[in-house]
Short mmCIF file of C-alpha atoms in Angstrom, two decimals:
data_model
loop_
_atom_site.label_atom_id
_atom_site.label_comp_id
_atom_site.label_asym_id
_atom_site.label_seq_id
_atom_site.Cartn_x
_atom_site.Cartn_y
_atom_site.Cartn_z
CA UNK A 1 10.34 -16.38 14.36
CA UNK A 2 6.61 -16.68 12.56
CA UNK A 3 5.81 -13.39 10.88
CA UNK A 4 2.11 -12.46 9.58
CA UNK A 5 1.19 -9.87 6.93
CA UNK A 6 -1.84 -8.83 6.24
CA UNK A 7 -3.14 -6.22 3.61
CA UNK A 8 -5.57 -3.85 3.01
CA UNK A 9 -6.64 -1.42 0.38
CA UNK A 10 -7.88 2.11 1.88
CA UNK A 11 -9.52 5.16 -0.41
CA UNK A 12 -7.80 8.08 1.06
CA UNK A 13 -4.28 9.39 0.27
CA UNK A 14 -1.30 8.32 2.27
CA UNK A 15 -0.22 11.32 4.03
CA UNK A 16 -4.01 11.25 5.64
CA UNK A 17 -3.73 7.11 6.81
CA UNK A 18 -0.59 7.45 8.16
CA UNK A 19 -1.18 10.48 9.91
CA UNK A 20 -3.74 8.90 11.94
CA UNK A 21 -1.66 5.36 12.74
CA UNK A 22 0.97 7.89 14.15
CA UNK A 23 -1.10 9.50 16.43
CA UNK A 24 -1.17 7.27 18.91
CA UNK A 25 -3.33 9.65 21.37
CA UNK A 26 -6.44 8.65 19.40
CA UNK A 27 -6.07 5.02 19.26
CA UNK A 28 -8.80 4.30 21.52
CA UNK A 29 -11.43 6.58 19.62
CA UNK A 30 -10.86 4.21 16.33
CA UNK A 31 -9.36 0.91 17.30
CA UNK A 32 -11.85 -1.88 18.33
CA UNK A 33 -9.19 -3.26 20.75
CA UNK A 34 -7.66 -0.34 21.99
CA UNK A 35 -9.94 0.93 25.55
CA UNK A 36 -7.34 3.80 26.86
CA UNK A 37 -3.99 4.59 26.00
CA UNK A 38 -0.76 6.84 27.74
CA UNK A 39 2.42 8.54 27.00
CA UNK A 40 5.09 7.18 28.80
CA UNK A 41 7.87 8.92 26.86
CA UNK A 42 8.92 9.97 23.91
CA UNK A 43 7.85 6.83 21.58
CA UNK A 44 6.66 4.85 24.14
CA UNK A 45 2.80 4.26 25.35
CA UNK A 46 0.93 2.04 27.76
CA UNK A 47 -2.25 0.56 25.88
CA UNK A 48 -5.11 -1.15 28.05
CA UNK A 49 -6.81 -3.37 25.45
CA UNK A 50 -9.48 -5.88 25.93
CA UNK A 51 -6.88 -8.45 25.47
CA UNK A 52 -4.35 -7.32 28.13
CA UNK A 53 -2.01 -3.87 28.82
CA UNK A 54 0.54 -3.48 25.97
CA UNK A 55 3.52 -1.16 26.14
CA UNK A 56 4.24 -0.20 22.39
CA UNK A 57 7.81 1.59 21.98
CA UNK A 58 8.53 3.00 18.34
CA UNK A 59 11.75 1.69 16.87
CA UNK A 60 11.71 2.97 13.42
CA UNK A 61 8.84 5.88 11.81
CA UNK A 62 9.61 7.02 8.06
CA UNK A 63 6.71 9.22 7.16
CA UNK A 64 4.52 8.11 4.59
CA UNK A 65 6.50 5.07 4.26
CA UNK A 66 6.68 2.39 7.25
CA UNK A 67 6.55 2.49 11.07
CA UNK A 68 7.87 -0.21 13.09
CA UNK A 69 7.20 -0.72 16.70
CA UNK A 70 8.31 -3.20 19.72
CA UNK A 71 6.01 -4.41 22.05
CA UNK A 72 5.94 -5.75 25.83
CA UNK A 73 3.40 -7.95 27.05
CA UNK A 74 1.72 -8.91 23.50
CA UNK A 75 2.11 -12.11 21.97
CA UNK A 76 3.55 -9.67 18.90
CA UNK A 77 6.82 -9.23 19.39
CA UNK A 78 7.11 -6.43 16.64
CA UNK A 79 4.38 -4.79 14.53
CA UNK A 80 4.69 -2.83 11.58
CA UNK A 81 3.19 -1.00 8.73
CA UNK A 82 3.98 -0.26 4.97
CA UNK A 83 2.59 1.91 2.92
CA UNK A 84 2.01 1.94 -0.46
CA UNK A 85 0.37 4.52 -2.57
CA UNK A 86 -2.08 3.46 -5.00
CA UNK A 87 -3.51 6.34 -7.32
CA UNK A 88 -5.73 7.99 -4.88
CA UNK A 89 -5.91 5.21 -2.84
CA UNK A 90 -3.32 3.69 -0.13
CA UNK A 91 -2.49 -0.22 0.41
CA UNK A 92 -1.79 -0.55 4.24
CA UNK A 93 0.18 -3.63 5.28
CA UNK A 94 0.21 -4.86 8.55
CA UNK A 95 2.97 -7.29 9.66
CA UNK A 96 3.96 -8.62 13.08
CA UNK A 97 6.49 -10.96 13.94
CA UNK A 98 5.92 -13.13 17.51
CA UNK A 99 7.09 -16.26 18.83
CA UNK A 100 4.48 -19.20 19.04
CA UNK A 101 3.19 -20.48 15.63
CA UNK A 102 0.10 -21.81 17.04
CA UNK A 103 -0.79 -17.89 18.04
CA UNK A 104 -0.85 -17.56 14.14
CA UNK A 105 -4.80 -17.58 13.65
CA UNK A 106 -5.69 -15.33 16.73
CA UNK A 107 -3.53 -12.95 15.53
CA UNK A 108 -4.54 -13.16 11.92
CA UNK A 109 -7.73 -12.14 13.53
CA UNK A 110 -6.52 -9.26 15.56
CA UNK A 111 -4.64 -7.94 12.68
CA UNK A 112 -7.70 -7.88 10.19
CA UNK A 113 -9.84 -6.39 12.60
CA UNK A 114 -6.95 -3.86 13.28
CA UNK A 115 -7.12 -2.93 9.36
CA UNK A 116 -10.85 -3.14 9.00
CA UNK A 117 -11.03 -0.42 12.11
CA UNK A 118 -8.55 1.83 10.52
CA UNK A 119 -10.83 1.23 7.33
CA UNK A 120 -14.19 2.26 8.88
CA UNK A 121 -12.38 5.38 10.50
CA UNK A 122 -10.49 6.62 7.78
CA UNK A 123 -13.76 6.29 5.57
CA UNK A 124 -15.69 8.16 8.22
CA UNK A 125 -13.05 10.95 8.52
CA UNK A 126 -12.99 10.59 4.76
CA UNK A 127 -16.59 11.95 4.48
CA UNK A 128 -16.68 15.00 6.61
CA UNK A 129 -17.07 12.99 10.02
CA UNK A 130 -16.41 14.77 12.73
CA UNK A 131 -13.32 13.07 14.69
CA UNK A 132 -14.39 13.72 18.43
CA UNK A 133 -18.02 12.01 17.36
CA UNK A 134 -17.21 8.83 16.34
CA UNK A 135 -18.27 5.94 18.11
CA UNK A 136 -16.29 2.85 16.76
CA UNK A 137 -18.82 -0.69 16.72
CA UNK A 138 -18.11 -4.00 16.11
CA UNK A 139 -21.03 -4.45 13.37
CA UNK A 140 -19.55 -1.68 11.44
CA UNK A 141 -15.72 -2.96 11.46
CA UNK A 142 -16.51 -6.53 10.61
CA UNK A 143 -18.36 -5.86 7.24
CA UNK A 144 -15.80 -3.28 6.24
#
């Protein structure tokens, strides 16, 4: 099965980056593709995207260190994140796993705009923005 990783460096300590990927609740104010999202259970949320509705169950979550997730009705079979501390900074890696190779570029695109997002939020929140007014835009994720 194909597998993509993708990396990016974030200036903000790990504890605060991974705080936010595990609160899935506020997806939708930060992620670009994310439009609403919904608890079905414990671990397990219904996601209406602009690419389709996603249901995202959590398989693994070590704090600080990696979360891995399943996913139903994605072309990502799995997705996943590692952290690793850098000084004050924290190196985020994305990685998915999914079954047709030729889906490899559209989700290399997903995934950085994914990471740029989280980028542009974390910066914001990193600054003294105020988390209830942030309004995510396109312009700002794809130069970050």
């Amino acid at each position: 099965m194909p597998r993509l990783d993708k990396t990016i460096l974030i200036n903000a300590p790990v504890k605060k980056v991974y705080e936010i990927l595990d609160d899935f609740m506020i997806m939708p104010r930060w992620n670009i593709v994310v439009q609403e999202i919904s608890e079905l259970e414990k671990d397990k949320y219904f996601l209406k995207t602009n690419v389709g509705d996603v249901t995202n169950i959590v398989v693994e979550n070590v704090p600080n260190e990696k979360m891995t997730s399943v996913q139903e009705g994605s072309p990502m079979d799995e997705i996943g994140y590692i952290f690793n501390p850098q000084g004050d900074d924290v190196e985020v890696t994305l990685w998915a796993t999914f079954e047709l190779e030729d889906q490899r570029s559209v989700l290399d695109i997903a995934a950085d705009l994914f990471l740029k997002s989280l980028k542009v939020y974390v910066d914001y929140i990193s600054a003294g923005g105020d988390p209830e007014s942030y309004v995510k835009k396109f312009s700002k994720i794809k130069k970050a």
